[in-house]
Tab-separated table of C-alpha atoms in Angstrom:
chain	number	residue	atom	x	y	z
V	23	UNK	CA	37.944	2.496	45.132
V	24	UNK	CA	35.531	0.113	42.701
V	25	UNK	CA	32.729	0.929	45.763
V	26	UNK	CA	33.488	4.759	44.905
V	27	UNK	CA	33.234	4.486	41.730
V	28	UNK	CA	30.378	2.512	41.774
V	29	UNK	CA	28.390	4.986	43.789
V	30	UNK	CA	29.723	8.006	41.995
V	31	UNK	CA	27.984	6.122	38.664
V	32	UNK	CA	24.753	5.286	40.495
V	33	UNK	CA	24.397	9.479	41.601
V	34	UNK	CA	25.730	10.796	37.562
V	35	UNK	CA	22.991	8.142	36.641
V	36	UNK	CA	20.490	9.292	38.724
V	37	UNK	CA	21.284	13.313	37.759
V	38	UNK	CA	20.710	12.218	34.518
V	39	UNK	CA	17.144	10.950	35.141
V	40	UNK	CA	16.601	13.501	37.708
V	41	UNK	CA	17.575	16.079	34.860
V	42	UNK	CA	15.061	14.511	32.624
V	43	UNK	CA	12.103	14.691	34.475
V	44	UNK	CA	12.867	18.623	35.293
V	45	UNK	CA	13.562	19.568	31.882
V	46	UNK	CA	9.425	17.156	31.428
V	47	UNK	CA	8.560	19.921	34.338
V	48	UNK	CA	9.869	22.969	32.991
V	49	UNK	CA	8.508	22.256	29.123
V	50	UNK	CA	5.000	21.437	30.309
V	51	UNK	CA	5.017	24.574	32.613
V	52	UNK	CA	5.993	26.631	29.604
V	53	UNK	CA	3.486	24.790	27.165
V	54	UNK	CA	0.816	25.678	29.715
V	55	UNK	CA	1.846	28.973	30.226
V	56	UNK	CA	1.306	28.962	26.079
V	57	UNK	CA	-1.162	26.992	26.456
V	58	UNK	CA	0.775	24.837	23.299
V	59	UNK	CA	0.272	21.403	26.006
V	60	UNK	CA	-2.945	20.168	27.365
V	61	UNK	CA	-3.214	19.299	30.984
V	62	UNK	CA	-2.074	15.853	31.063
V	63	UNK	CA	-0.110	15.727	27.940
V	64	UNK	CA	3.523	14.906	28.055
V	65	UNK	CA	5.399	17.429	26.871
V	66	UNK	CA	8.571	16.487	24.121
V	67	UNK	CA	11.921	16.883	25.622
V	68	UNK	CA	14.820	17.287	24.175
V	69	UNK	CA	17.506	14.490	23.491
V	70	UNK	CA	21.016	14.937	21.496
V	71	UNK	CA	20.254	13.874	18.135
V	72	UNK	CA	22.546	10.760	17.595
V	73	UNK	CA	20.581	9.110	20.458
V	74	UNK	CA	17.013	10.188	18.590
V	75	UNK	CA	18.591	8.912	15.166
V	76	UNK	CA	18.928	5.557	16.893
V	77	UNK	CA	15.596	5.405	18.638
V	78	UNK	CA	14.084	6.628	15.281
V	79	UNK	CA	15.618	4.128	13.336
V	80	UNK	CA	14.844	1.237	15.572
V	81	UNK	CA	11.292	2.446	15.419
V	82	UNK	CA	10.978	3.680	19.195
V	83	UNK	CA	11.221	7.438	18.159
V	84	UNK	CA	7.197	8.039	20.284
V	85	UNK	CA	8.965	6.674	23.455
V	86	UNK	CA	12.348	8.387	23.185
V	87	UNK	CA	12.474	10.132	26.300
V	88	UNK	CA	10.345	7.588	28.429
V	89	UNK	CA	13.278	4.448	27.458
V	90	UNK	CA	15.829	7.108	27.817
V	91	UNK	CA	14.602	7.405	31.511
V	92	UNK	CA	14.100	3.664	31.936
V	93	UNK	CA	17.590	3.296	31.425
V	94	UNK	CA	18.636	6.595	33.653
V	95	UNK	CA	16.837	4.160	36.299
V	96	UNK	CA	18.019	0.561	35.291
V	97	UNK	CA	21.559	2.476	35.534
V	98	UNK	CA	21.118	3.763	38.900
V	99	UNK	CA	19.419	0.459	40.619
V	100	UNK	CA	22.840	-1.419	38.936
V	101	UNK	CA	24.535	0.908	40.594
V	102	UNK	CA	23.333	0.482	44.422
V	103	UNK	CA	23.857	-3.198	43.649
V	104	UNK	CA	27.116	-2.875	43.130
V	105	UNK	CA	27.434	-1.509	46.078
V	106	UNK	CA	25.910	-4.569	48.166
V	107	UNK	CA	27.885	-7.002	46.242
V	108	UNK	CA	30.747	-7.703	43.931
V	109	UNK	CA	29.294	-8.765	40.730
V	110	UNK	CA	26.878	-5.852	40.827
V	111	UNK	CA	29.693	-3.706	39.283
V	112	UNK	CA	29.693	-6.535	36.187
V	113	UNK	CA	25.233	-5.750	36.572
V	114	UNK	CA	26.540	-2.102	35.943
V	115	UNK	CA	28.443	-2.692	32.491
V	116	UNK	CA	25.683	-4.997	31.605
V	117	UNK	CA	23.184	-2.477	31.870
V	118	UNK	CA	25.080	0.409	30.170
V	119	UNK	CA	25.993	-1.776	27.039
V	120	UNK	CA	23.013	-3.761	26.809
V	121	UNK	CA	20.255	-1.267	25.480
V	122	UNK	CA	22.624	0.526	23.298
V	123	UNK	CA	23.555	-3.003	22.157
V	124	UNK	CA	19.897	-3.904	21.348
V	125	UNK	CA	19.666	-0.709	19.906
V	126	UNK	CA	21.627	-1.028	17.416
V	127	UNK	CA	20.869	-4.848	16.357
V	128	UNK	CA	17.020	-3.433	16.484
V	129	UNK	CA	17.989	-0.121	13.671
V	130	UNK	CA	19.757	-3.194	11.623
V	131	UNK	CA	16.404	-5.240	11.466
V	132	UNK	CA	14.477	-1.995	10.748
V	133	UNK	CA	16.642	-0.724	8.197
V	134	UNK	CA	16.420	-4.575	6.825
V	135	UNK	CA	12.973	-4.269	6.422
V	136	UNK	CA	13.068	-0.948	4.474
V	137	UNK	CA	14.991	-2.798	1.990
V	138	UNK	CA	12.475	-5.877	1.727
V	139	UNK	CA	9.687	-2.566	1.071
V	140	UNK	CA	11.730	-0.989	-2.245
V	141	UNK	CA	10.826	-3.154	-4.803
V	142	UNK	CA	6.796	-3.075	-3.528
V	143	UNK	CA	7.234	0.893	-3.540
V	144	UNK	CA	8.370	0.729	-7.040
V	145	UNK	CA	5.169	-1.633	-8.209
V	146	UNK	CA	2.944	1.180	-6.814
V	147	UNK	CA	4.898	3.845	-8.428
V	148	UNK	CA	4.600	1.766	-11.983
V	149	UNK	CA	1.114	0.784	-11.754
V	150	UNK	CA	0.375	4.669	-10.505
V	151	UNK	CA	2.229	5.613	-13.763
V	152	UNK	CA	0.601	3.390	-15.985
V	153	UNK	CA	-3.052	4.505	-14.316
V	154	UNK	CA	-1.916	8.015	-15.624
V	155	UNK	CA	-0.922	9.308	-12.465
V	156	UNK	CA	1.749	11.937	-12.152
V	157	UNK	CA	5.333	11.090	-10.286
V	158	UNK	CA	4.982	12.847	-7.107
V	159	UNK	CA	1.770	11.186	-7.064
V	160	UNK	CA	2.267	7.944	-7.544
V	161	UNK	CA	5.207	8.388	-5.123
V	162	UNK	CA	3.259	9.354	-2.393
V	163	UNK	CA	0.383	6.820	-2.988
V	164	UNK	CA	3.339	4.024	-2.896
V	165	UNK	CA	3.297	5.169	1.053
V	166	UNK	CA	1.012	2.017	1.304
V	167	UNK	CA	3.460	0.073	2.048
V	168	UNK	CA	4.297	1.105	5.460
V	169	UNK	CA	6.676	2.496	7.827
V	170	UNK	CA	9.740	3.009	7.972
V	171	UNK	CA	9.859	3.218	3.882
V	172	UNK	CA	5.995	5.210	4.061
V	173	UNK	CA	7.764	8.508	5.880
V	174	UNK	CA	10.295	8.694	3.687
V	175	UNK	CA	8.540	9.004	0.442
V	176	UNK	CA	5.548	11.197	2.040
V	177	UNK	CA	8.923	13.385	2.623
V	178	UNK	CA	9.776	13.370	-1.093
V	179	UNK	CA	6.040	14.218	-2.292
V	180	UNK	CA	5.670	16.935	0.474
V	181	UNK	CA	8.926	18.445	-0.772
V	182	UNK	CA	7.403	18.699	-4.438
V	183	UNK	CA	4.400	19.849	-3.396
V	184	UNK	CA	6.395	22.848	-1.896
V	185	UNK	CA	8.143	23.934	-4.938
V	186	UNK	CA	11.429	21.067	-4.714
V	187	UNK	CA	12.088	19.894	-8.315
V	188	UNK	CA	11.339	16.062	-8.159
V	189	UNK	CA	14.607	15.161	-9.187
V	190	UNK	CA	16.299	17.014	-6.286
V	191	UNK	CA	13.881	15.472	-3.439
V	192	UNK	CA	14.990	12.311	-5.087
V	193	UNK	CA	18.667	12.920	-4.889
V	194	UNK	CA	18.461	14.059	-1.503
V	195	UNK	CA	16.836	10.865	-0.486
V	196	UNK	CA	19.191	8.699	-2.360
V	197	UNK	CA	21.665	10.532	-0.364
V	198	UNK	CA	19.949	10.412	2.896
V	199	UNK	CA	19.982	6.632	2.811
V	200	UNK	CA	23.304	6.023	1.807
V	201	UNK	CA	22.888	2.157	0.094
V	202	UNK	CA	22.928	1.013	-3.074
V	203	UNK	CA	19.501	-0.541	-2.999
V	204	UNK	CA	18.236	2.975	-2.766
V	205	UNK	CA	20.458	4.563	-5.441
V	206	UNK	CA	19.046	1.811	-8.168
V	207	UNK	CA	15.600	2.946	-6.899
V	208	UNK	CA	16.302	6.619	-7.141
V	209	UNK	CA	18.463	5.621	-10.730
V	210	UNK	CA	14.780	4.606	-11.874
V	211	UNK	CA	12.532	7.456	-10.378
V	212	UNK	CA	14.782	9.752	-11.904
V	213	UNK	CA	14.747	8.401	-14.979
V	214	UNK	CA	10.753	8.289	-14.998
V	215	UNK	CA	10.875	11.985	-13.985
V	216	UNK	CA	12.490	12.744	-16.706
V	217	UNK	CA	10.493	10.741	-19.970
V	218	UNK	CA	7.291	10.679	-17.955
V	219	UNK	CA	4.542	7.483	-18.099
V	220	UNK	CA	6.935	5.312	-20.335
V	221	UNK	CA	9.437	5.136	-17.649
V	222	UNK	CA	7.006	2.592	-15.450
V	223	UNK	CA	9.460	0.247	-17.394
V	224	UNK	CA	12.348	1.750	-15.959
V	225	UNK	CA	10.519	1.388	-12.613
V	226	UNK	CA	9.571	-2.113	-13.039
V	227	UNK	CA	13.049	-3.052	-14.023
V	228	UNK	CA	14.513	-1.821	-10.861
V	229	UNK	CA	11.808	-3.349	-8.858
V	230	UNK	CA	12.691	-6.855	-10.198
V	231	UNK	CA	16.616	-5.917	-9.743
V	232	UNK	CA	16.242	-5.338	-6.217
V	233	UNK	CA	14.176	-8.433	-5.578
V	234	UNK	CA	17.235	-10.711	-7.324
V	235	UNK	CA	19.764	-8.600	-5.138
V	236	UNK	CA	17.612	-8.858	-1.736
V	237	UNK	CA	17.265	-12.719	-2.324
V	238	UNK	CA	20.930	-12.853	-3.294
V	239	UNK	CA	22.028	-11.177	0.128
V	240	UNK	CA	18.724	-13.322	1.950
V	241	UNK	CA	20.468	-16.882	0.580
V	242	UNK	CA	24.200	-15.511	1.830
V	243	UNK	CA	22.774	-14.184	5.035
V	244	UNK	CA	21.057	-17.715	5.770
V	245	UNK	CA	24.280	-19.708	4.498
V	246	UNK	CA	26.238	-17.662	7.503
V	247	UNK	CA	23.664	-17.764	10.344
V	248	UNK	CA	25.206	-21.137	12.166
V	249	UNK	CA	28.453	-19.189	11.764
V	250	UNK	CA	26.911	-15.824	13.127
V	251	UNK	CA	25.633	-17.917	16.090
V	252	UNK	CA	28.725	-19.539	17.020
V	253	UNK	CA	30.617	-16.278	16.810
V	254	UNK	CA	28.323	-14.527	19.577
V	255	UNK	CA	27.984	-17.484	21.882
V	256	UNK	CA	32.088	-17.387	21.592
V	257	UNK	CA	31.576	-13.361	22.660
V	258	UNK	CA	29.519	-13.572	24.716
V	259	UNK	CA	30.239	-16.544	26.833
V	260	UNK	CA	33.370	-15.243	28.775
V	261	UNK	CA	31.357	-12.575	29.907
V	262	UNK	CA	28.480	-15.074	31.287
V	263	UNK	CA	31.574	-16.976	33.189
V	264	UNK	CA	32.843	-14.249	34.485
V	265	UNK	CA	29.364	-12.701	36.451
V	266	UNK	CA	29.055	-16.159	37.455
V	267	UNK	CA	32.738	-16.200	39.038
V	268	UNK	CA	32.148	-13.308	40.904
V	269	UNK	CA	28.299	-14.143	41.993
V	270	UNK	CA	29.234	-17.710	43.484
V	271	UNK	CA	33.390	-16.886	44.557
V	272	UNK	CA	33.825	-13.325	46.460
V	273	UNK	CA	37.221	-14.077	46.905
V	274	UNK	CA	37.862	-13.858	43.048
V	275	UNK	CA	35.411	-10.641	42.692
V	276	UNK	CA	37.707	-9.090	45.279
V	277	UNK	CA	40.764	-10.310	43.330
V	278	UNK	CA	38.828	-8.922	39.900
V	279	UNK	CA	37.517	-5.919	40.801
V	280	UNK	CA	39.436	-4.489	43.765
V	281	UNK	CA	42.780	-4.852	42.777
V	282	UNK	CA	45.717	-3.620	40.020
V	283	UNK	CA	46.016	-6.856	38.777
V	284	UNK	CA	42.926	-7.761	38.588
V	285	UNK	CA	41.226	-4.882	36.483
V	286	UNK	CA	44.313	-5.764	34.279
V	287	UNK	CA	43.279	-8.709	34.570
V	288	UNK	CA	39.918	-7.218	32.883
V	289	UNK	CA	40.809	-5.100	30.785
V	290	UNK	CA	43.433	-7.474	28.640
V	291	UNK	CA	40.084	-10.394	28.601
V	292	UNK	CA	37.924	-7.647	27.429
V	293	UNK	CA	40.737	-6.458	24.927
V	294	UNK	CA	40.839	-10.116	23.733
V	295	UNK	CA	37.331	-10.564	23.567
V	296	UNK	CA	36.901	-7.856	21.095
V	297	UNK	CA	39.811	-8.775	18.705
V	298	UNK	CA	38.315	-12.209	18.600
V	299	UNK	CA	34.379	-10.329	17.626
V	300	UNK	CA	36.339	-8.651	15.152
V	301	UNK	CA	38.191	-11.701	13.667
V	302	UNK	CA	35.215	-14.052	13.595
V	303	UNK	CA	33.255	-11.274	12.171
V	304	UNK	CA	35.835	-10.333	9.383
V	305	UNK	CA	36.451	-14.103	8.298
């Protein structure tokens, strides 16, 4: 049965890839036939969008569809391992749930280092204002500080340029972000929008705010890293022992994975696992 489904996850895995690379075909065939795609050029496929949001976020938005098919192929070599031996099926989970795993912890540093890149963007916009520069402006020129935080106010200045009132391409990027770091910094563009070159003080205000904040969260962050550490070696660890019980005992990765009791077996460690993630992490 845990053979079966092994295989039937190597073949969905490798339909998915195989899927991929015709849907490459069939876009640069079309872009030709448009002549939209240069020979040689790798045409953009499409992806569902919560899997883009991620990449995008985690700053691998270029090479969305090339990881995408890395994994399609890491998925299906797991799965003809678990075919040859027992702990292959444990290579299988390891492989689904690592990338989406890194993923995610990879969007949290990026979206970390927006937040360090606020209170720089609001120095540009205050010295812009104070050079006699207008809002949308000085907005756009504070895209010197980089990506991720550069793309998002070229958005805002592109969105004036087209006829947006400032104060509405604000809000909708206050909104878009969703954290309170970014609704002080909107707080203070808005308020320059509205009384012009004397609110660089405003701006400079919120600039220093954020810096106190960021350090604030920086000092807490640092005072629960040992704890942080502790908790994932504690997660992570039964997992380790139990690829290694099944790798050097085959008896026991019978026992685990091809019988009732012993998926049971599974799923009440894995169940136990992730209360104790989510208690360490809560206290």
């Amino acid at each position: 049965m845990t053979v079966a489904l092994a295989v039937a996850g190597a073949v969905v895995a490798a339909a998915a890839s195989l899927g991929q690379v015709q849907r490459w075909l069939a876009a640069a065939r079309a872009g030709r036939r448009l002549g939209a795609v240069a020979p040689g050029a790798r045409p953009a496929a499409t992806l569902p969008g919560a899997v883009r949001l991620a990449l995008e976020r985690a700053g691998l938005g270029d090479d969305a569809e090339r990881l995408v098919g890395l994994w399609g192929v890491g998925l299906v070599a797991a799965g003809l391992a678990a075919v040859a031996m027992p702990s292959g099926r444990i290579l299988v989970a390891v492989v689904a749930m690592g990338p989406p795993l890194a993923l995610r912890l990879a969007g949290g540093r990026l979206a970390r280092q927006r937040l360090h890149q606020l209170p720089d963007a609001l120095d540009a916009v205050a010295a812009g204002l104070r050079g006699g520069l207008a809002l949308p402006a000085a907005v756009a020129g504070a895209g010197a500080v980089g990506p991720p935080l550069e793309a998002e106010l070229r958005d805002i200045a592109r969105a004036v340029e087209d006829g947006r009132p400032l104060t509405d391409a604000l809000e909708r990027w206050v909104a878009g972000a969703g954290d309170a770091h970014t609704q002080l910094a909107g707080a203070a563009l808005t308020v320059a929008a509205r009384v012009g070159g004397p609110g660089a003080r405003a701006v400079d205000g919120a600039a220093a705010s954020l810096r106190e904040r960021l350090a604030s969260d920086a000092e807490a962050a640092a005072l629960a890293t040992q704890g942080k550490a502790s908790a994932a070696v504690l997660t992570v660890a039964p997992l380790g022992f139990a690829f290694l019980l099944t790798s050097l005992d085959p008896g026991a990765g019978r026992f685990l994975l091809g019988t009732p009791v012993g998926w049971l077996c599974i799923a009440v460690g894995l169940a136990l696992d992730a209360i104790g993630a989510w208690w360490m992490a809560a206290l």
